[in-house]
Amino acid sequence: MAKKTNYSYAGIAFIILVFGIIFIPKIIDRASNSDIIRDESRSEDLSTTPANNSKQSKSDLVYIPNAEGEHKKVPSFSFTNQYGQTITDKDYLGKVYVIEFFFTTCPTICPRMNKNLVEIQNEFKDFEDFGVASFTITPDIDTPEVLKAYADNYGITNPNWHLMTGDEEAIYKLANEGFYLYTAKNEDIIDGFEHSGNFALIDKEGYIRSRLKSPNNPLIYYNGIISEAEGVDDEGIPQEITILKEDIAKLLKEE
């Protein structure tokens, strides 16, 4: 890998292009027809304390459409977590959660991503309906025992944070087709793998959600590499952990 901030990697541009060709026209069309659910209020309480987190029907976060123009939902999955338990997409229903793809021997972006996720975990430690789904892209290496040691090392304590391993083909299909979060093997780079450094945000019903960057332009994914403390990376790209926290708080308030 060329630089630590090179979180796009080869091939990600292609995924973005495909996503744009398929989905952006649908998003624009649905926005123009008021089909994207949003709420213009900016006065809502974004407290990360459950007692102060009064419920509301829907926030201003939009639904991301799939190829058929419907709300894009998390595909079905079934993998094994760090405790040897079988975890499926149904275990996350009723919870707001963040999705990432990583591997324990990654020397570059994964440590930074998971430090940011631990910070988010600690911010929402009092919420029983918040979780994280981490899928390893090296399942032959990342056994449940290895994942458990990794979780302990990073201070992962949220009972709804599952680090999952399983069938390699199923994991890569989930990443590339289920979420369009690019993942691939590449023998030409240092660790032999390349993957997106972005996080996906999922609501309590299992739909992918995000904020709008402009009236017809959803953020879709959140940069998971740059920390709040850094502010921006060495290429001037701003961190998105702050807005991810804000959007998690919004989804936690939804009925």
PDB file of N, CA and C in Angstrom, residues 120-214:
ATOM      1  N   ILE A 120     -16.558   5.251  19.261  1.00  0.00           N
ATOM      2  CA  ILE A 120     -18.003   5.317  19.063  1.00  0.00           C
ATOM      3  C   ILE A 120     -18.707   4.386  20.043  1.00  0.00           C
ATOM      4  N   GLN A 121     -18.162   3.174  20.216  1.00  0.00           N
ATOM      5  CA  GLN A 121     -18.715   2.236  21.194  1.00  0.00           C
ATOM      6  C   GLN A 121     -18.825   2.878  22.570  1.00  0.00           C
ATOM      7  N   ASN A 122     -17.771   3.543  22.986  1.00  0.00           N
ATOM      8  CA  ASN A 122     -17.744   4.147  24.316  1.00  0.00           C
ATOM      9  C   ASN A 122     -18.713   5.318  24.432  1.00  0.00           C
ATOM     10  N   GLU A 123     -18.922   6.015  23.316  1.00  0.00           N
ATOM     11  CA  GLU A 123     -19.865   7.137  23.311  1.00  0.00           C
ATOM     12  C   GLU A 123     -21.294   6.653  23.558  1.00  0.00           C
ATOM     13  N   PHE A 124     -21.601   5.454  23.024  1.00  0.00           N
ATOM     14  CA  PHE A 124     -22.967   4.926  23.122  1.00  0.00           C
ATOM     15  C   PHE A 124     -23.028   3.704  24.047  1.00  0.00           C
ATOM     16  N   LYS A 125     -22.174   3.685  25.053  1.00  0.00           N
ATOM     17  CA  LYS A 125     -22.070   2.526  25.941  1.00  0.00           C
ATOM     18  C   LYS A 125     -23.348   2.250  26.730  1.00  0.00           C
ATOM     19  N   ASP A 126     -24.187   3.254  26.908  1.00  0.00           N
ATOM     20  CA  ASP A 126     -25.405   3.071  27.697  1.00  0.00           C
ATOM     21  C   ASP A 126     -26.606   2.639  26.870  1.00  0.00           C
ATOM     22  N   PHE A 127     -26.405   2.451  25.564  1.00  0.00           N
ATOM     23  CA  PHE A 127     -27.505   2.089  24.685  1.00  0.00           C
ATOM     24  C   PHE A 127     -27.462   0.591  24.381  1.00  0.00           C
ATOM     25  N   GLU A 128     -28.477  -0.129  24.825  1.00  0.00           N
ATOM     26  CA  GLU A 128     -28.545  -1.564  24.563  1.00  0.00           C
ATOM     27  C   GLU A 128     -28.905  -1.869  23.119  1.00  0.00           C
ATOM     28  N   ASP A 129     -29.408  -0.860  22.398  1.00  0.00           N
ATOM     29  CA  ASP A 129     -29.808  -1.069  21.013  1.00  0.00           C
ATOM     30  C   ASP A 129     -28.805  -0.479  20.020  1.00  0.00           C
ATOM     31  N   PHE A 130     -27.534  -0.403  20.421  1.00  0.00           N
ATOM     32  CA  PHE A 130     -26.475  -0.004  19.498  1.00  0.00           C
ATOM     33  C   PHE A 130     -25.458  -1.135  19.369  1.00  0.00           C
ATOM     34  N   GLY A 131     -24.979  -1.359  18.151  1.00  0.00           N
ATOM     35  CA  GLY A 131     -24.004  -2.416  17.931  1.00  0.00           C
ATOM     36  C   GLY A 131     -23.086  -2.144  16.754  1.00  0.00           C
ATOM     37  N   VAL A 132     -22.186  -3.075  16.519  1.00  0.00           N
ATOM     38  CA  VAL A 132     -21.239  -3.013  15.398  1.00  0.00           C
ATOM     39  C   VAL A 132     -21.151  -4.410  14.784  1.00  0.00           C
ATOM     40  N   ALA A 133     -21.043  -4.470  13.469  1.00  0.00           N
ATOM     41  CA  ALA A 133     -20.841  -5.734  12.769  1.00  0.00           C
ATOM     42  C   ALA A 133     -19.529  -5.645  11.998  1.00  0.00           C
ATOM     43  N   SER A 134     -18.536  -6.420  12.424  1.00  0.00           N
ATOM     44  CA  SER A 134     -17.225  -6.418  11.788  1.00  0.00           C
ATOM     45  C   SER A 134     -17.008  -7.764  11.103  1.00  0.00           C
ATOM     46  N   PHE A 135     -16.758  -7.728   9.791  1.00  0.00           N
ATOM     47  CA  PHE A 135     -16.571  -8.955   9.023  1.00  0.00           C
ATOM     48  C   PHE A 135     -15.108  -9.053   8.579  1.00  0.00           C
ATOM     49  N   THR A 136     -14.446 -10.145   8.940  1.00  0.00           N
ATOM     50  CA  THR A 136     -13.068 -10.306   8.511  1.00  0.00           C
ATOM     51  C   THR A 136     -12.999 -10.759   7.061  1.00  0.00           C
ATOM     52  N   ILE A 137     -12.021 -10.245   6.323  1.00  0.00           N
ATOM     53  CA  ILE A 137     -11.837 -10.657   4.934  1.00  0.00           C
ATOM     54  C   ILE A 137     -10.724 -11.700   4.809  1.00  0.00           C
ATOM     55  N   THR A 138     -10.173 -12.129   5.957  1.00  0.00           N
ATOM     56  CA  THR A 138      -9.203 -13.235   5.965  1.00  0.00           C
ATOM     57  C   THR A 138      -9.695 -14.314   6.935  1.00  0.00           C
ATOM     58  N   PRO A 139     -10.811 -14.949   6.616  1.00  0.00           N
ATOM     59  CA  PRO A 139     -11.396 -15.914   7.546  1.00  0.00           C
ATOM     60  C   PRO A 139     -10.527 -17.138   7.810  1.00  0.00           C
ATOM     61  N   ASP A 140      -9.609 -17.453   6.895  1.00  0.00           N
ATOM     62  CA  ASP A 140      -8.722 -18.588   7.124  1.00  0.00           C
ATOM     63  C   ASP A 140      -7.732 -18.301   8.250  1.00  0.00           C
ATOM     64  N   ILE A 141      -7.439 -17.027   8.479  1.00  0.00           N
ATOM     65  CA  ILE A 141      -6.539 -16.609   9.557  1.00  0.00           C
ATOM     66  C   ILE A 141      -7.334 -16.237  10.800  1.00  0.00           C
ATOM     67  N   ASP A 142      -8.405 -15.502  10.599  1.00  0.00           N
ATOM     68  CA  ASP A 142      -9.170 -14.938  11.713  1.00  0.00           C
ATOM     69  C   ASP A 142     -10.225 -15.913  12.220  1.00  0.00           C
ATOM     70  N   THR A 143      -9.763 -16.857  13.027  1.00  0.00           N
ATOM     71  CA  THR A 143     -10.657 -17.798  13.693  1.00  0.00           C
ATOM     72  C   THR A 143     -11.372 -17.079  14.836  1.00  0.00           C
ATOM     73  N   PRO A 144     -12.391 -17.681  15.427  1.00  0.00           N
ATOM     74  CA  PRO A 144     -13.037 -17.059  16.588  1.00  0.00           C
ATOM     75  C   PRO A 144     -12.043 -16.729  17.699  1.00  0.00           C
ATOM     76  N   GLU A 145     -11.069 -17.603  17.914  1.00  0.00           N
ATOM     77  CA  GLU A 145     -10.081 -17.363  18.958  1.00  0.00           C
ATOM     78  C   GLU A 145      -9.228 -16.140  18.647  1.00  0.00           C
ATOM     79  N   VAL A 146      -8.830 -15.998  17.401  1.00  0.00           N
ATOM     80  CA  VAL A 146      -8.032 -14.842  16.977  1.00  0.00           C
ATOM     81  C   VAL A 146      -8.855 -13.564  17.100  1.00  0.00           C
ATOM     82  N   LEU A 147     -10.109 -13.632  16.714  1.00  0.00           N
ATOM     83  CA  LEU A 147     -10.990 -12.470  16.802  1.00  0.00           C
ATOM     84  C   LEU A 147     -11.234 -12.070  18.249  1.00  0.00           C
ATOM     85  N   LYS A 148     -11.343 -13.064  19.134  1.00  0.00           N
ATOM     86  CA  LYS A 148     -11.554 -12.769  20.550  1.00  0.00           C
ATOM     87  C   LYS A 148     -10.339 -12.041  21.128  1.00  0.00           C
ATOM     88  N   ALA A 149      -9.136 -12.496  20.777  1.00  0.00           N
ATOM     89  CA  ALA A 149      -7.918 -11.840  21.253  1.00  0.00           C
ATOM     90  C   ALA A 149      -7.826 -10.416  20.712  1.00  0.00           C
ATOM     91  N   TYR A 150      -8.222 -10.244  19.467  1.00  0.00           N
ATOM     92  CA  TYR A 150      -8.217  -8.918  18.836  1.00  0.00           C
ATOM     93  C   TYR A 150      -9.195  -7.996  19.553  1.00  0.00           C
ATOM     94  N   ALA A 151     -10.378  -8.507  19.847  1.00  0.00           N
ATOM     95  CA  ALA A 151     -11.400  -7.713  20.551  1.00  0.00           C
ATOM     96  C   ALA A 151     -10.897  -7.301  21.927  1.00  0.00           C
ATOM     97  N   ASP A 152     -10.287  -8.221  22.628  1.00  0.00           N
ATOM     98  CA  ASP A 152      -9.759  -7.905  23.957  1.00  0.00           C
ATOM     99  C   ASP A 152      -8.671  -6.845  23.878  1.00  0.00           C
ATOM    100  N   ASN A 153      -7.826  -6.948  22.874  1.00  0.00           N
ATOM    101  CA  ASN A 153      -6.717  -6.010  22.718  1.00  0.00           C
ATOM    102  C   ASN A 153      -7.210  -4.592  22.436  1.00  0.00           C
ATOM    103  N   TYR A 154      -8.309  -4.475  21.703  1.00  0.00           N
ATOM    104  CA  TYR A 154      -8.830  -3.156  21.339  1.00  0.00           C
ATOM    105  C   TYR A 154      -9.831  -2.602  22.355  1.00  0.00           C
ATOM    106  N   GLY A 155     -10.185  -3.379  23.342  1.00  0.00           N
ATOM    107  CA  GLY A 155     -11.149  -2.897  24.324  1.00  0.00           C
ATOM    108  C   GLY A 155     -12.572  -2.948  23.830  1.00  0.00           C
ATOM    109  N   ILE A 156     -12.886  -3.961  23.026  1.00  0.00           N
ATOM    110  CA  ILE A 156     -14.248  -4.126  22.520  1.00  0.00           C
ATOM    111  C   ILE A 156     -15.077  -4.811  23.593  1.00  0.00           C
ATOM    112  N   THR A 157     -16.060  -4.085  24.121  1.00  0.00           N
ATOM    113  CA  THR A 157     -16.863  -4.579  25.240  1.00  0.00           C
ATOM    114  C   THR A 157     -18.358  -4.624  24.947  1.00  0.00           C
ATOM    115  N   ASN A 158     -18.797  -3.936  23.913  1.00  0.00           N
ATOM    116  CA  ASN A 158     -20.222  -3.920  23.578  1.00  0.00           C
ATOM    117  C   ASN A 158     -20.682  -5.331  23.215  1.00  0.00           C
ATOM    118  N   PRO A 159     -21.690  -5.880  23.929  1.00  0.00           N
ATOM    119  CA  PRO A 159     -22.154  -7.235  23.629  1.00  0.00           C
ATOM    120  C   PRO A 159     -22.786  -7.366  22.252  1.00  0.00           C
ATOM    121  N   ASN A 160     -23.118  -6.235  21.626  1.00  0.00           N
ATOM    122  CA  ASN A 160     -23.687  -6.252  20.276  1.00  0.00           C
ATOM    123  C   ASN A 160     -22.632  -5.982  19.201  1.00  0.00           C
ATOM    124  N   TRP A 161     -21.358  -6.014  19.590  1.00  0.00           N
ATOM    125  CA  TRP A 161     -20.282  -5.865  18.605  1.00  0.00           C
ATOM    126  C   TRP A 161     -19.747  -7.260  18.315  1.00  0.00           C
ATOM    127  N   HIS A 162     -20.119  -7.787  17.159  1.00  0.00           N
ATOM    128  CA  HIS A 162     -19.691  -9.118  16.761  1.00  0.00           C
ATOM    129  C   HIS A 162     -18.624  -9.024  15.675  1.00  0.00           C
ATOM    130  N   LEU A 163     -17.484  -9.652  15.924  1.00  0.00           N
ATOM    131  CA  LEU A 163     -16.424  -9.778  14.932  1.00  0.00           C
ATOM    132  C   LEU A 163     -16.615 -11.148  14.301  1.00  0.00           C
ATOM    133  N   MET A 164     -16.932 -11.158  13.004  1.00  0.00           N
ATOM    134  CA  MET A 164     -17.412 -12.392  12.393  1.00  0.00           C
ATOM    135  C   MET A 164     -16.494 -12.975  11.335  1.00  0.00           C
ATOM    136  N   THR A 165     -16.450 -14.299  11.317  1.00  0.00           N
ATOM    137  CA  THR A 165     -15.674 -15.060  10.353  1.00  0.00           C
ATOM    138  C   THR A 165     -16.569 -16.135   9.754  1.00  0.00           C
ATOM    139  N   GLY A 166     -16.127 -16.707   8.641  1.00  0.00           N
ATOM    140  CA  GLY A 166     -16.955 -17.725   7.997  1.00  0.00           C
ATOM    141  C   GLY A 166     -16.484 -17.992   6.585  1.00  0.00           C
ATOM    142  N   ASP A 167     -17.412 -18.337   5.727  1.00  0.00           N
ATOM    143  CA  ASP A 167     -17.092 -18.671   4.345  1.00  0.00           C
ATOM    144  C   ASP A 167     -16.551 -17.450   3.607  1.00  0.00           C
ATOM    145  N   GLU A 168     -15.367 -17.583   3.043  1.00  0.00           N
ATOM    146  CA  GLU A 168     -14.708 -16.448   2.396  1.00  0.00           C
ATOM    147  C   GLU A 168     -15.521 -15.894   1.230  1.00  0.00           C
ATOM    148  N   GLU A 169     -16.044 -16.774   0.394  1.00  0.00           N
ATOM    149  CA  GLU A 169     -16.821 -16.317  -0.758  1.00  0.00           C
ATOM    150  C   GLU A 169     -18.049 -15.535  -0.315  1.00  0.00           C
ATOM    151  N   ALA A 170     -18.698 -16.003   0.741  1.00  0.00           N
ATOM    152  CA  ALA A 170     -19.900 -15.327   1.244  1.00  0.00           C
ATOM    153  C   ALA A 170     -19.556 -13.943   1.795  1.00  0.00           C
ATOM    154  N   ILE A 171     -18.405 -13.827   2.462  1.00  0.00           N
ATOM    155  CA  ILE A 171     -17.985 -12.538   3.020  1.00  0.00           C
ATOM    156  C   ILE A 171     -17.682 -11.538   1.905  1.00  0.00           C
ATOM    157  N   TYR A 172     -16.953 -11.979   0.883  1.00  0.00           N
ATOM    158  CA  TYR A 172     -16.604 -11.085  -0.216  1.00  0.00           C
ATOM    159  C   TYR A 172     -17.849 -10.682  -1.008  1.00  0.00           C
ATOM    160  N   LYS A 173     -18.784 -11.598  -1.152  1.00  0.00           N
ATOM    161  CA  LYS A 173     -20.031 -11.267  -1.847  1.00  0.00           C
ATOM    162  C   LYS A 173     -20.823 -10.254  -1.039  1.00  0.00           C
ATOM    163  N   LEU A 174     -20.857 -10.435   0.279  1.00  0.00           N
ATOM    164  CA  LEU A 174     -21.567  -9.490   1.140  1.00  0.00           C
ATOM    165  C   LEU A 174     -20.962  -8.092   1.011  1.00  0.00           C
ATOM    166  N   ALA A 175     -19.635  -8.024   0.999  1.00  0.00           N
ATOM    167  CA  ALA A 175     -18.959  -6.726   0.900  1.00  0.00           C
ATOM    168  C   ALA A 175     -19.199  -6.068  -0.457  1.00  0.00           C
ATOM    169  N   ASN A 176     -18.911  -6.794  -1.514  1.00  0.00           N
ATOM    170  CA  ASN A 176     -18.916  -6.194  -2.855  1.00  0.00           C
ATOM    171  C   ASN A 176     -20.297  -6.061  -3.472  1.00  0.00           C
ATOM    172  N   GLU A 177     -21.186  -6.995  -3.209  1.00  0.00           N
ATOM    173  CA  GLU A 177     -22.521  -6.953  -3.798  1.00  0.00           C
ATOM    174  C   GLU A 177     -23.575  -6.470  -2.797  1.00  0.00           C
ATOM    175  N   GLY A 178     -23.394  -6.847  -1.536  1.00  0.00           N
ATOM    176  CA  GLY A 178     -24.384  -6.467  -0.539  1.00  0.00           C
ATOM    177  C   GLY A 178     -24.281  -5.024  -0.110  1.00  0.00           C
ATOM    178  N   PHE A 179     -23.027  -4.509  -0.036  1.00  0.00           N
ATOM    179  CA  PHE A 179     -22.820  -3.144   0.457  1.00  0.00           C
ATOM    180  C   PHE A 179     -22.043  -2.248  -0.505  1.00  0.00           C
ATOM    181  N   TYR A 180     -21.469  -2.811  -1.560  1.00  0.00           N
ATOM    182  CA  TYR A 180     -20.594  -2.052  -2.459  1.00  0.00           C
ATOM    183  C   TYR A 180     -19.434  -1.430  -1.683  1.00  0.00           C
ATOM    184  N   LEU A 181     -18.972  -2.148  -0.662  1.00  0.00           N
ATOM    185  CA  LEU A 181     -17.771  -1.767   0.071  1.00  0.00           C
ATOM    186  C   LEU A 181     -16.650  -2.648  -0.464  1.00  0.00           C
ATOM    187  N   TYR A 182     -15.838  -2.078  -1.329  1.00  0.00           N
ATOM    188  CA  TYR A 182     -14.874  -2.843  -2.124  1.00  0.00           C
ATOM    189  C   TYR A 182     -13.923  -3.676  -1.278  1.00  0.00           C
ATOM    190  N   THR A 183     -13.801  -4.963  -1.655  1.00  0.00           N
ATOM    191  CA  THR A 183     -12.908  -5.893  -0.979  1.00  0.00           C
ATOM    192  C   THR A 183     -12.333  -6.849  -2.019  1.00  0.00           C
ATOM    193  N   ALA A 184     -11.019  -7.052  -1.986  1.00  0.00           N
ATOM    194  CA  ALA A 184     -10.390  -7.938  -2.963  1.00  0.00           C
ATOM    195  C   ALA A 184      -9.012  -8.370  -2.489  1.00  0.00           C
ATOM    196  N   LYS A 185      -8.535  -9.478  -3.044  1.00  0.00           N
ATOM    197  CA  LYS A 185      -7.162  -9.902  -2.828  1.00  0.00           C
ATOM    198  C   LYS A 185      -6.283  -9.226  -3.875  1.00  0.00           C
ATOM    199  N   ASN A 186      -5.086  -8.846  -3.465  1.00  0.00           N
ATOM    200  CA  ASN A 186      -4.170  -8.188  -4.388  1.00  0.00           C
ATOM    201  C   ASN A 186      -2.745  -8.496  -3.952  1.00  0.00           C
ATOM    202  N   GLU A 187      -2.086  -9.375  -4.668  1.00  0.00           N
ATOM    203  CA  GLU A 187      -0.734  -9.800  -4.303  1.00  0.00           C
ATOM    204  C   GLU A 187       0.300  -8.711  -4.533  1.00  0.00           C
ATOM    205  N   ASP A 188      -0.081  -7.637  -5.196  1.00  0.00           N
ATOM    206  CA  ASP A 188       0.871  -6.570  -5.505  1.00  0.00           C
ATOM    207  C   ASP A 188       1.031  -5.558  -4.388  1.00  0.00           C
ATOM    208  N   ILE A 189       0.236  -5.681  -3.328  1.00  0.00           N
ATOM    209  CA  ILE A 189       0.367  -4.746  -2.209  1.00  0.00           C
ATOM    210  C   ILE A 189       0.904  -5.484  -0.986  1.00  0.00           C
ATOM    211  N   ILE A 190       1.297  -4.727   0.011  1.00  0.00           N
ATOM    212  CA  ILE A 190       2.059  -5.260   1.139  1.00  0.00           C
ATOM    213  C   ILE A 190       1.394  -6.446   1.816  1.00  0.00           C
ATOM    214  N   ASP A 191       0.151  -6.306   2.202  1.00  0.00           N
ATOM    215  CA  ASP A 191      -0.484  -7.369   2.973  1.00  0.00           C
ATOM    216  C   ASP A 191      -1.370  -8.286   2.140  1.00  0.00           C
ATOM    217  N   GLY A 192      -1.419  -8.054   0.825  1.00  0.00           N
ATOM    218  CA  GLY A 192      -2.130  -8.947  -0.074  1.00  0.00           C
ATOM    219  C   GLY A 192      -3.622  -8.745  -0.181  1.00  0.00           C
ATOM    220  N   PHE A 193      -4.143  -7.702   0.480  1.00  0.00           N
ATOM    221  CA  PHE A 193      -5.576  -7.439   0.444  1.00  0.00           C
ATOM    222  C   PHE A 193      -5.822  -5.942   0.338  1.00  0.00           C
ATOM    223  N   GLU A 194      -6.954  -5.596  -0.255  1.00  0.00           N
ATOM    224  CA  GLU A 194      -7.378  -4.206  -0.297  1.00  0.00           C
ATOM    225  C   GLU A 194      -8.872  -4.153  -0.005  1.00  0.00           C
ATOM    226  N   HIS A 195      -9.266  -3.108   0.723  1.00  0.00           N
ATOM    227  CA  HIS A 195     -10.674  -2.998   1.083  1.00  0.00           C
ATOM    228  C   HIS A 195     -11.007  -1.556   1.424  1.00  0.00           C
ATOM    229  N   SER A 196     -12.296  -1.270   1.403  1.00  0.00           N
ATOM    230  CA  SER A 196     -12.770   0.070   1.708  1.00  0.00           C
ATOM    231  C   SER A 196     -12.535   0.404   3.169  1.00  0.00           C
ATOM    232  N   GLY A 197     -12.236   1.674   3.434  1.00  0.00           N
ATOM    233  CA  GLY A 197     -12.109   2.159   4.799  1.00  0.00           C
ATOM    234  C   GLY A 197     -13.366   2.862   5.266  1.00  0.00           C
ATOM    235  N   ASN A 198     -14.470   2.604   4.595  1.00  0.00           N
ATOM    236  CA  ASN A 198     -15.733   3.259   4.929  1.00  0.00           C
ATOM    237  C   ASN A 198     -16.600   2.392   5.839  1.00  0.00           C
ATOM    238  N   PHE A 199     -17.484   3.064   6.576  1.00  0.00           N
ATOM    239  CA  PHE A 199     -18.482   2.409   7.415  1.00  0.00           C
ATOM    240  C   PHE A 199     -19.860   2.595   6.789  1.00  0.00           C
ATOM    241  N   ALA A 200     -20.714   1.584   6.944  1.00  0.00           N
ATOM    242  CA  ALA A 200     -22.124   1.703   6.568  1.00  0.00           C
ATOM    243  C   ALA A 200     -22.948   1.801   7.847  1.00  0.00           C
ATOM    244  N   LEU A 201     -23.980   2.632   7.825  1.00  0.00           N
ATOM    245  CA  LEU A 201     -24.843   2.833   8.989  1.00  0.00           C
ATOM    246  C   LEU A 201     -26.204   2.195   8.724  1.00  0.00           C
ATOM    247  N   ILE A 202     -26.645   1.360   9.663  1.00  0.00           N
ATOM    248  CA  ILE A 202     -27.869   0.590   9.491  1.00  0.00           C
ATOM    249  C   ILE A 202     -28.885   0.958  10.568  1.00  0.00           C
ATOM    250  N   ASP A 203     -30.145   1.109  10.173  1.00  0.00           N
ATOM    251  CA  ASP A 203     -31.170   1.468  11.156  1.00  0.00           C
ATOM    252  C   ASP A 203     -31.777   0.230  11.810  1.00  0.00           C
ATOM    253  N   LYS A 204     -32.739   0.428  12.699  1.00  0.00           N
ATOM    254  CA  LYS A 204     -33.302  -0.663  13.492  1.00  0.00           C
ATOM    255  C   LYS A 204     -34.073  -1.687  12.660  1.00  0.00           C
ATOM    256  N   GLU A 205     -34.474  -1.295  11.456  1.00  0.00           N
ATOM    257  CA  GLU A 205     -35.218  -2.205  10.592  1.00  0.00           C
ATOM    258  C   GLU A 205     -34.321  -2.883   9.568  1.00  0.00           C
ATOM    259  N   GLY A 206     -33.018  -2.589   9.632  1.00  0.00           N
ATOM    260  CA  GLY A 206     -32.080  -3.243   8.729  1.00  0.00           C
ATOM    261  C   GLY A 206     -31.841  -2.526   7.417  1.00  0.00           C
ATOM    262  N   TYR A 207     -32.197  -1.232   7.349  1.00  0.00           N
ATOM    263  CA  TYR A 207     -31.985  -0.463   6.121  1.00  0.00           C
ATOM    264  C   TYR A 207     -30.729   0.396   6.222  1.00  0.00           C
ATOM    265  N   ILE A 208     -30.038   0.544   5.103  1.00  0.00           N
ATOM    266  CA  ILE A 208     -28.861   1.407   5.039  1.00  0.00           C
ATOM    267  C   ILE A 208     -29.338   2.858   4.983  1.00  0.00           C
ATOM    268  N   ARG A 209     -28.794   3.680   5.850  1.00  0.00           N
ATOM    269  CA  ARG A 209     -29.212   5.081   5.933  1.00  0.00           C
ATOM    270  C   ARG A 209     -27.987   5.997   5.904  1.00  0.00           C
ATOM    271  N   SER A 210     -28.205   7.241   5.508  1.00  0.00           N
ATOM    272  CA  SER A 210     -27.145   8.243   5.586  1.00  0.00           C
ATOM    273  C   SER A 210     -27.760   9.634   5.510  1.00  0.00           C
ATOM    274  N   ARG A 211     -26.948  10.632   5.747  1.00  0.00           N
ATOM    275  CA  ARG A 211     -27.410  12.013   5.606  1.00  0.00           C
ATOM    276  C   ARG A 211     -27.203  12.488   4.174  1.00  0.00           C
ATOM    277  N   LEU A 212     -27.819  13.589   3.842  1.00  0.00           N
ATOM    278  CA  LEU A 212     -27.615  14.207   2.539  1.00  0.00           C
ATOM    279  C   LEU A 212     -26.465  15.213   2.623  1.00  0.00           C
ATOM    280  N   LYS A 213     -25.572  15.170   1.644  1.00  0.00           N
ATOM    281  CA  LYS A 213     -24.511  16.172   1.546  1.00  0.00           C
ATOM    282  C   LYS A 213     -25.040  17.441   0.893  1.00  0.00           C
ATOM    283  N   SER A 214     -26.008  17.265   0.007  1.00  0.00           N
ATOM    284  CA  SER A 214     -26.700  18.360  -0.667  1.00  0.00           C
ATOM    285  C   SER A 214     -28.094  17.827  -0.973  1.00  0.00           C
TER     286      SER A 214
END
